[in-house]
XYZ file of C-alpha atoms in Angstrom:
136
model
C -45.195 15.711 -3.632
C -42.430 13.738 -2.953
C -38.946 13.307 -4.875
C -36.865 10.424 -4.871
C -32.779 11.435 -4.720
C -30.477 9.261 -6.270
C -27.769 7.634 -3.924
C -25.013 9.352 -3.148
C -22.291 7.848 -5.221
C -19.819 5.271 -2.498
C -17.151 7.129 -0.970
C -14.332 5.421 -1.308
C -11.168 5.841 1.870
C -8.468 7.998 0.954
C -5.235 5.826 0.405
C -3.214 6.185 3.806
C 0.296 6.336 1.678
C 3.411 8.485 1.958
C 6.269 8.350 -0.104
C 10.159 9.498 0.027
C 10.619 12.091 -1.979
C 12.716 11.124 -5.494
C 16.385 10.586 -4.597
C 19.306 9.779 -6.699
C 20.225 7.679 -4.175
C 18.715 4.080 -3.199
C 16.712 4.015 0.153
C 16.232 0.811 2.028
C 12.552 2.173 2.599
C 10.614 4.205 0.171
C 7.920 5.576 2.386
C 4.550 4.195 4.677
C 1.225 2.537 3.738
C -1.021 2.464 6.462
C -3.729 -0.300 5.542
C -7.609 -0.182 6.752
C -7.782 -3.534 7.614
C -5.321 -7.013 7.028
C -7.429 -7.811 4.031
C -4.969 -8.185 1.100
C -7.784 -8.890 -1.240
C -9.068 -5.529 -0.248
C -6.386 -3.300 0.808
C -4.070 -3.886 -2.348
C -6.105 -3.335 -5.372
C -6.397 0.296 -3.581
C -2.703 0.596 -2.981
C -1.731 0.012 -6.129
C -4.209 2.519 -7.986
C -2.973 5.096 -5.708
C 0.737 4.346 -6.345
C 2.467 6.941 -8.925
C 1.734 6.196 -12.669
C 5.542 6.395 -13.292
C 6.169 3.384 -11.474
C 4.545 1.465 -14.152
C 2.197 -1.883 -13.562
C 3.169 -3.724 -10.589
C 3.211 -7.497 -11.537
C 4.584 -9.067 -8.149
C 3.736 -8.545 -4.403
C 5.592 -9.602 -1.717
C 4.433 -9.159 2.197
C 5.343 -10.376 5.556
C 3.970 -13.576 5.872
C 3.330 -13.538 9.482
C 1.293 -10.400 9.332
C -0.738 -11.095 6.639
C -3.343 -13.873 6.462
C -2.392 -16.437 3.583
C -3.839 -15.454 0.433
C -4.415 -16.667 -3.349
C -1.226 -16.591 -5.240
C -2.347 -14.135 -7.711
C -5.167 -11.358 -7.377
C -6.688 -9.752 -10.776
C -6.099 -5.752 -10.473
C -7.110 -3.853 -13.129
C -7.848 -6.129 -15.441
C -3.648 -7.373 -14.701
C -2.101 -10.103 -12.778
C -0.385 -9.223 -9.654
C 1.274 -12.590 -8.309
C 0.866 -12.809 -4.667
C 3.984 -13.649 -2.270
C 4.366 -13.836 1.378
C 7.609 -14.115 2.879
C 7.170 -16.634 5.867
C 10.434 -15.983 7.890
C 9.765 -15.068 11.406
C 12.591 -11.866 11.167
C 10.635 -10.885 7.608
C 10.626 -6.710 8.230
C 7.021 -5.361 8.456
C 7.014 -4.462 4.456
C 4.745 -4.962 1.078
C 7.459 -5.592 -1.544
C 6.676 -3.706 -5.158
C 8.181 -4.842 -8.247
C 7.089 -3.398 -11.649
C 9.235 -5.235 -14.647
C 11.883 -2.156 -16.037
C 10.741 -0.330 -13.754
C 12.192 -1.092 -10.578
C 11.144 -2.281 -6.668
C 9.748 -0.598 -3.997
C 9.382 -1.274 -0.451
C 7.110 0.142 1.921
C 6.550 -0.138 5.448
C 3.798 -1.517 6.439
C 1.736 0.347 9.649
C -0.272 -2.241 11.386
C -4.158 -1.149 10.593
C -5.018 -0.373 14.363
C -2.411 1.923 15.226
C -3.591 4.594 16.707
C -3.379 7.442 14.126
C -0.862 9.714 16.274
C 1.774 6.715 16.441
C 0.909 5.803 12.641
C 1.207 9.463 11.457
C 4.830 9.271 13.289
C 6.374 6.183 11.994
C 4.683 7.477 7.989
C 6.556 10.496 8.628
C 9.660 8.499 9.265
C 9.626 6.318 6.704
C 9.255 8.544 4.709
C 12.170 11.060 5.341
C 9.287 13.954 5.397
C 7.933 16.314 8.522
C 5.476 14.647 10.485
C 2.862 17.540 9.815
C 2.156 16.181 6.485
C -0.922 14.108 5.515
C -1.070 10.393 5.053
């Protein structure tokens, strides 16, 4: 007798983010996200459902236009709008650009998708004012 199995259910990656801890002071970086892959289509709809619900909805996106392939000007995430910018200036800084309306703006740094994970682990850690021994 044989007996069929359902799937098992798709694993989905775990976010590669790390964030600065909560400061009463402004940072010029608030911590590392460390995409799979250059796909914005892909990569963002996960970084924003990992970001902190406090932060609110994100409505606007801005990345580094020379490391990112162009894209559609808005992406549907959640069932909301995010409006899509890239910043085309050769000397744009290697960031994804959050803004949530009353809310406020973050900025990330962005770790190129194939760094190795030693070197990517590093510059996370930096970014994000935390020990290095800490997980992604």
């Amino acid at each position: 007798m044989t007996t069929a199995l359902d799937p098992p259910p798709p694993s989905h990656p775990v976010l590669r983010l790390r964030l600065a801890p909560r400061a009463d002071l402004p940072r010029p970086i608030d911590g590392a996200w460390w995409p799979r892959s250059y796909d914005l289509l892909v990569e963002l709809p996960r970084l924003l459902a990992g970001l902190p619900r406090e932060w609110g909805h994100v409505t606007s996106v801005t990345v580094n236009g020379a490391a990112w392939p162009a894209t559609a000007g808005r992406i549907l995430v959640s069932n909301q709008v995010v409006r899509l910018r890239r910043n085309p200036a050769e000397s744009a800084p290697p960031t994804v650009v959050l803004l949530a309306p009353g809310q406020g703006r973050w900025d990330l740094l962005v770790v190129p998708p194939d760094t190795g994970e030693q070197a990517a682990r590093a510059l996370m850690a930096t970014a994000a004012g935390t020990p290095e021994g800490g997980r992604p």
